[in-house]
Coordinates of C-alpha atoms and ligand atoms in Angstrom, one line a residue:
M16 CA 31.1 11.6 4.6
N17 CA 29.0 9.5 2.5
I18 CA 25.5 9.0 3.9
L19 CA 25.5 5.3 2.9
Q20 CA 28.6 4.8 5.1
D21 CA 26.8 6.6 7.9
I22 CA 23.9 4.2 7.5
S23 CA 26.1 1.2 7.4
K24 CA 27.6 2.4 10.8
V25 CA 24.1 2.9 12.3
I26 CA 23.2 -0.5 11.1
L27 CA 26.3 -2.1 12.6
D28 CA 25.6 -0.4 15.9
S29 CA 22.0 -1.6 16.0
K30 CA 21.0 -4.7 17.9
K31 CA 17.5 -5.3 16.4
I32 CA 16.7 -4.2 13.0
G33 CA 13.2 -4.3 11.3
I34 CA 13.0 -4.3 7.5
T35 CA 10.0 -3.3 5.4
Y36 CA 9.1 -2.0 1.9
H37 CA 6.1 -0.3 0.0
V38 CA 2.7 -1.8 0.2
S39 CA 2.0 -4.3 -2.5
P40 CA 5.7 -5.1 -2.7
D41 CA 7.0 -5.8 -6.3
G42 CA 10.2 -7.7 -7.2
D43 CA 12.4 -4.9 -6.4
A44 CA 10.9 -4.2 -2.9
V45 CA 11.0 -7.8 -2.0
G46 CA 14.4 -8.6 -3.6
S47 CA 16.0 -5.7 -1.7
A48 CA 14.4 -6.5 1.6
L49 CA 15.3 -10.2 1.6
A50 CA 18.7 -9.4 0.4
L51 CA 19.2 -7.1 3.3
L52 CA 17.5 -9.5 5.5
N53 CA 19.7 -12.5 4.5
G54 CA 22.8 -10.2 4.6
L55 CA 22.2 -8.9 8.1
R56 CA 21.7 -12.5 9.4
T57 CA 24.8 -13.6 7.7
L58 CA 26.5 -10.8 9.8
K59 CA 24.7 -12.3 13.0
K60 CA 22.5 -9.4 13.2
D61 CA 19.1 -9.8 14.7
A62 CA 16.9 -8.8 11.6
Y63 CA 13.4 -9.4 10.8
L64 CA 10.6 -8.5 8.2
I65 CA 7.7 -6.1 9.1
S66 CA 5.0 -6.5 6.4
K67 CA 1.3 -5.8 6.1
D68 CA 1.5 -7.8 2.7
I69 CA 2.0 -11.5 1.9
I70 CA 4.7 -11.8 -0.7
S71 CA 3.3 -12.8 -4.1
E72 CA 3.5 -16.4 -5.4
N73 CA 6.2 -15.7 -7.9
L74 CA 8.5 -14.4 -5.3
Q75 CA 8.2 -17.1 -2.9
F76 CA 11.4 -19.0 -4.1
L77 CA 13.4 -16.1 -2.4
K78 CA 14.9 -17.1 0.9
G79 CA 12.9 -15.6 3.8
A80 CA 9.7 -14.8 1.7
N81 CA 7.6 -16.8 3.7
E82 CA 8.4 -14.8 6.8
A83 CA 6.0 -12.2 5.6
T84 CA 2.9 -13.5 6.9
G85 CA 1.0 -10.1 6.9
N86 CA 0.5 -10.4 10.8
L87 CA 3.5 -8.5 12.1
I88 CA 2.9 -4.8 11.0
T89 CA 4.6 -2.7 13.8
P90 CA 8.1 -3.0 15.1
V91 CA 8.8 -5.5 17.9
D92 CA 10.1 -4.2 21.3
N93 CA 13.7 -3.1 21.3
T94 CA 13.9 -2.6 17.8
S95 CA 16.6 0.2 17.1
I96 CA 16.0 0.9 13.5
V97 CA 13.6 0.1 10.7
V98 CA 15.0 0.0 7.2
V99 CA 12.3 1.0 4.6
L100 CA 13.2 -0.1 1.0
D101 CA 12.0 0.9 -2.4
C102 CA 9.2 3.2 -0.9
G103 CA 8.8 6.9 -1.9
N104 CA 6.2 8.0 0.5
Y105 CA 5.6 7.4 4.4
E106 CA 2.0 6.6 3.5
R107 CA 2.9 3.9 1.5
I108 CA 5.1 1.9 3.9
S109 CA 3.8 -1.6 4.3
A110 CA 4.1 -1.2 8.2
D111 CA 2.6 1.0 10.8
L112 CA 5.7 3.1 12.2
D113 CA 3.6 5.9 13.7
N114 CA 4.4 4.9 17.2
F115 CA 8.0 3.8 16.6
K116 CA 10.5 5.7 18.8
G117 CA 13.7 4.4 17.1
S118 CA 15.2 5.6 13.7
I119 CA 13.6 5.0 10.2
V120 CA 16.2 4.5 7.5
N121 CA 14.7 5.1 3.9
L122 CA 16.6 3.6 1.2
D123 CA 15.3 4.0 -2.3
H124 CA 15.6 5.1 -6.0
H125 CA 12.4 7.2 -6.8
I126 CA 13.0 10.6 -7.8
T127 CA 9.5 11.3 -5.9
N128 CA 11.0 10.1 -2.6
D129 CA 9.7 12.5 0.3
K130 CA 13.0 11.9 2.1
Y131 CA 11.1 10.8 5.2
G132 CA 13.0 9.1 8.0
E133 CA 15.8 10.1 10.3
L134 CA 18.4 8.8 7.7
N135 CA 17.7 8.8 4.0
Y136 CA 19.6 7.8 0.9
V137 CA 17.8 8.1 -2.4
D138 CA 19.7 7.2 -5.5
I139 CA 17.9 8.2 -8.6
E140 CA 20.5 6.8 -11.0
A141 CA 19.9 3.3 -9.5
A142 CA 17.8 1.1 -11.9
A143 CA 16.6 -0.8 -8.7
T144 CA 16.7 -0.2 -5.0
A145 CA 18.8 -3.5 -5.0
E146 CA 21.9 -1.5 -6.5
V147 CA 21.8 0.7 -3.2
V148 CA 21.4 -2.5 -1.1
F149 CA 24.3 -4.2 -3.0
E150 CA 26.5 -1.2 -2.1
L151 CA 25.3 -1.1 1.5
L152 CA 26.0 -4.9 2.1
E153 CA 29.4 -4.3 0.6
L154 CA 30.0 -1.6 3.2
L155 CA 28.6 -3.7 6.0
G156 CA 31.2 -6.2 5.2
I157 CA 29.5 -8.9 2.8
D158 CA 32.1 -10.1 0.2
F159 CA 30.6 -10.7 -3.0
N160 CA 33.3 -12.6 -4.3
D161 CA 32.8 -15.4 -1.7
E162 CA 31.2 -18.3 -3.5
N163 CA 29.1 -19.8 -0.8
D164 CA 25.3 -20.6 -0.5
D165 CA 24.6 -17.6 1.9
I166 CA 26.1 -15.2 -0.4
R167 CA 24.4 -16.8 -3.4
D168 CA 21.0 -16.5 -1.6
I169 CA 21.5 -12.9 -1.1
G170 CA 22.7 -12.5 -4.8
T171 CA 19.5 -14.4 -6.1
C172 CA 17.4 -11.6 -4.2
L173 CA 19.4 -8.9 -5.7
Y174 CA 19.4 -10.3 -9.2
T175 CA 15.6 -10.8 -8.9
S176 CA 15.3 -6.9 -8.1
L177 CA 17.5 -6.0 -11.0
V178 CA 15.4 -8.3 -13.5
T179 CA 12.1 -7.1 -12.4
D180 CA 12.9 -3.3 -12.1
T181 CA 14.4 -3.1 -15.5
G182 CA 12.0 -5.3 -17.5
A183 CA 14.7 -8.1 -17.7
F184 CA 17.6 -5.5 -18.4
R185 CA 15.4 -3.8 -21.2
H186 CA 14.5 -0.3 -19.9
S187 CA 16.5 2.8 -20.2
N188 CA 17.2 2.9 -16.5
V189 CA 19.9 0.2 -17.1
T190 CA 23.5 1.3 -16.4
F191 CA 26.9 0.1 -16.5
R192 CA 26.5 -0.4 -12.7
T193 CA 23.3 -2.5 -13.2
H194 CA 25.1 -5.0 -15.5
N195 CA 28.3 -4.9 -13.4
I196 CA 26.4 -6.0 -10.3
A197 CA 24.5 -8.7 -12.4
A198 CA 27.9 -9.9 -13.7
R199 CA 29.4 -10.2 -10.3
L200 CA 26.4 -12.1 -9.1
K201 CA 26.6 -14.4 -12.2
K202 CA 30.2 -14.9 -11.3
I203 CA 29.6 -16.3 -7.9
G204 CA 27.0 -18.8 -9.4
V205 CA 23.6 -16.9 -9.1
N206 CA 21.3 -18.9 -11.5
N207 CA 19.8 -16.5 -13.8
T208 CA 17.7 -19.1 -15.7
Y209 CA 16.2 -20.3 -12.4
I210 CA 15.2 -16.8 -11.4
H211 CA 13.6 -16.0 -14.7
Q212 CA 11.7 -19.3 -14.9
N213 CA 10.4 -18.6 -11.3
L214 CA 9.4 -15.0 -12.1
F215 CA 7.9 -15.5 -15.5
D216 CA 7.4 -19.2 -16.4
N217 CA 5.4 -20.2 -13.5
K218 CA 1.9 -19.0 -14.0
S219 CA -1.4 -20.8 -13.5
F220 CA -3.5 -21.6 -16.5
E221 CA -6.1 -19.3 -14.8
K222 CA -3.5 -16.3 -15.0
I223 CA -2.9 -16.9 -18.6
R224 CA -6.7 -16.8 -19.2
L225 CA -6.8 -13.5 -17.3
I226 CA -4.0 -12.1 -19.6
G227 CA -6.3 -13.3 -22.6
K228 CA -9.5 -11.6 -21.3
A229 CA -7.7 -8.4 -20.5
L230 CA -5.9 -8.3 -24.0
N231 CA -9.2 -9.2 -25.7
D232 CA -10.8 -5.9 -24.4
M233 CA -7.7 -3.8 -24.8
E234 CA -8.3 -0.5 -26.6
L235 CA -6.2 1.9 -28.5
L236 CA -6.9 5.7 -28.1
F237 CA -5.7 9.0 -29.2
D238 CA -4.4 8.0 -32.7
R239 CA -3.4 4.6 -31.3
K240 CA -0.8 6.0 -29.2
V241 CA -2.3 4.9 -25.9
A242 CA -3.3 1.4 -25.1
L243 CA -6.0 1.0 -22.3
I244 CA -6.4 -2.3 -20.4
K245 CA -9.2 -2.5 -17.8
I246 CA -9.5 -5.2 -15.3
P247 CA -12.6 -5.3 -13.2
M248 CA -12.8 -7.6 -10.0
A249 CA -15.1 -9.7 -11.7
Y250 CA -12.5 -11.1 -13.9
G251 CA -10.8 -12.6 -10.9
D252 CA -14.0 -14.1 -9.7
E253 CA -14.8 -15.6 -13.0
L254 CA -11.5 -17.4 -13.1
G255 CA -11.4 -18.1 -9.3
I256 CA -8.1 -16.2 -8.9
E257 CA -6.7 -13.1 -7.2
I258 CA -5.8 -10.6 -9.7
G259 CA -2.4 -9.9 -8.0
D260 CA 0.4 -8.6 -10.0
T261 CA -0.5 -7.1 -13.3
S262 CA 2.9 -5.7 -14.7
D263 CA 3.2 -8.7 -17.2
I264 CA -0.2 -7.6 -18.6
I265 CA 0.5 -3.9 -19.1
A266 CA 3.9 -4.8 -20.9
F267 CA 1.7 -6.1 -23.9
G268 CA 0.4 -2.5 -24.4
L269 CA 3.8 -1.3 -25.0
Q270 CA 4.6 -4.1 -27.4
I271 CA 2.3 -2.4 -30.0
K272 CA 3.8 -0.6 -32.9
G273 CA 3.1 3.1 -32.5
V274 CA 1.9 3.0 -28.9
E275 CA 3.7 5.5 -26.6
V276 CA 1.8 5.0 -23.3
A277 CA 0.2 1.9 -21.7
L278 CA -2.5 2.4 -19.1
L279 CA -3.8 -0.5 -17.0
I280 CA -6.6 0.1 -14.4
K281 CA -7.8 -2.5 -12.1
E282 CA -10.7 -2.3 -9.8
I283 CA -9.7 -2.8 -6.2
E284 CA -11.5 -3.2 -2.9
N285 CA -11.8 0.5 -2.2
G286 CA -11.4 2.1 -5.5
S287 CA -9.0 1.8 -8.4
K288 CA -5.3 1.0 -9.0
A289 CA -3.7 2.5 -12.2
S290 CA -0.2 1.4 -13.7
L291 CA 1.3 3.6 -16.5
R292 CA 4.2 2.7 -18.7
S293 CA 5.9 4.7 -21.4
K294 CA 8.1 3.8 -24.3
D295 CA 10.2 6.8 -25.2
K296 CA 9.8 10.4 -23.8
F297 CA 6.4 10.5 -22.4
D298 CA 6.7 11.3 -18.6
V299 CA 4.2 9.1 -16.8
R300 CA 5.3 10.1 -13.5
N301 CA 4.1 13.7 -14.3
I302 CA 0.7 12.3 -14.9
A303 CA 0.7 10.0 -11.8
E304 CA 1.9 12.9 -9.6
K305 CA -1.0 15.1 -10.9
L306 CA -3.5 12.6 -9.6
G307 CA -1.8 11.7 -6.2
G308 CA 0.5 8.9 -7.4
G309 CA 4.1 8.6 -8.2
G310 CA 7.0 6.4 -9.7
H311 CA 9.4 6.9 -12.5
V312 CA 9.4 8.6 -15.9
K313 CA 8.6 5.5 -17.6
A314 CA 6.8 3.4 -14.9
A315 CA 4.4 5.0 -12.6
G316 CA 1.3 4.3 -10.6
I317 CA -1.7 5.9 -8.9
T318 CA -4.0 4.6 -6.1
L319 CA -7.5 6.3 -6.6
K320 CA -9.4 5.6 -3.3
G321 CA -13.1 5.6 -3.6
I322 CA -13.0 6.2 -7.3
K323 CA -14.7 3.7 -9.7
L324 CA -12.8 2.1 -12.7
D325 CA -14.5 4.1 -15.3
E326 CA -14.3 7.5 -13.5
A327 CA -10.5 6.6 -12.9
K328 CA -9.9 5.9 -16.4
N329 CA -11.7 9.3 -17.4
K330 CA -9.5 11.3 -15.1
I331 CA -6.3 9.7 -16.2
L332 CA -7.1 9.8 -19.9
E333 CA -7.9 13.6 -19.6
E334 CA -4.4 14.2 -18.3
I335 CA -2.7 12.0 -20.8
E336 CA -4.5 13.8 -23.6
K337 CA -3.3 17.2 -22.4
E338 CA 0.2 15.8 -22.5
L339 CA 0.0 14.3 -26.0
L340 CA -1.3 17.6 -27.5
Ligands
5GP412 P1 3.2 -0.3 -10.6 O1 2.4 0.2 -11.7 O2 4.1 -1.3 -11.0 O3 2.1 -0.6 -9.4 O4 4.1 0.9 -10.2 C1 5.0 1.5 -11.0 C2 5.8 2.5 -10.2 O5 5.1 3.6 -9.7 C3 6.7 2.0 -9.1 O6 7.8 2.7 -9.0 C4 5.7 2.3 -7.8 O7 6.6 2.5 -6.7 C5 5.1 3.6 -8.3 N1 3.7 3.5 -7.8 C6 2.6 2.6 -7.9 N2 1.5 2.9 -7.4 C7 1.8 4.1 -6.6 C8 1.0 5.0 -5.8 O8 -0.2 4.6 -5.7 N3 1.5 6.1 -5.3 C9 2.8 6.3 -5.5 N4 3.4 7.4 -5.1 N5 3.6 5.7 -6.4 C10 3.2 4.5 -6.9
MN413 MN1 12.1 -0.2 -7.4

């Protein structure tokens, strides 16, 4: 019996369903969670979001995004199951589930997934967790041939996940299935231009200036194979903005001819947060795992608690250098 079918049965048998994702949720986490939320509501299920985080500005166009207020962080009474999306490790869940007596359902696509939860389904072939959610919603009875606003809203969430986790259909994680789901969503009227504009062409002037500052200080190391971008918190203070998502900034590192690895490190409240991206064969997940992080071969991250930006930089570069040799 297929585990995803088992999961769909458990969901159909559940009255109250909590939905959450990884901390600092990205487009795939949010798109997957809101697709499931809206899908379950279409099926008249009592579903709700649990989130320590507020969803970032560029994802607020998705239906239900405003329901993540950052205030509801534990399941409410009588919740039968909590579905956790796009989150590889129990510790990184954007909810406190320690005292939850019901079942945790873990749906993901990270090869590093710990397989926490009573039920887990990790499809490492999926470019985005949204591919798993698409399949699950079909099993639950959502008809993606149905051209109505409810289905289009769900489709908009899923398409957003696909775009954000594939670098707009650019990365090697894209498969026939990725394009096939995108095509099916386009067919029922999901508006790809509207999604792209909301995601990418909606930045504040200050954010563009932050990009400028970060790029101005970018360094090329190790025979110009590694691009290093550092973002101290002071940058945000100077411009009067929250630093927020920086995946658009690290992408510039890989645009440089000859660069194999891009490393972006930002100073956070209690330490440093690093993002790693690679162009071809270099395995950044391996580097991230050595330092307590995780992710995918070509996109990984590390949270370094209590470690200052420069120290974090040295630790990571040391590991990168070993791999480059
Ligand atoms: P990003 O650099 O965009 O934050 O993350 C890239 C990838 O690495 C994502 O798949 C994300 O889930 C994973 N990732 C980011 N930060 C961490 C972390 O601190 N720990 C783990 N285990 N994975 C992370
Ligand atoms: Mn993902």
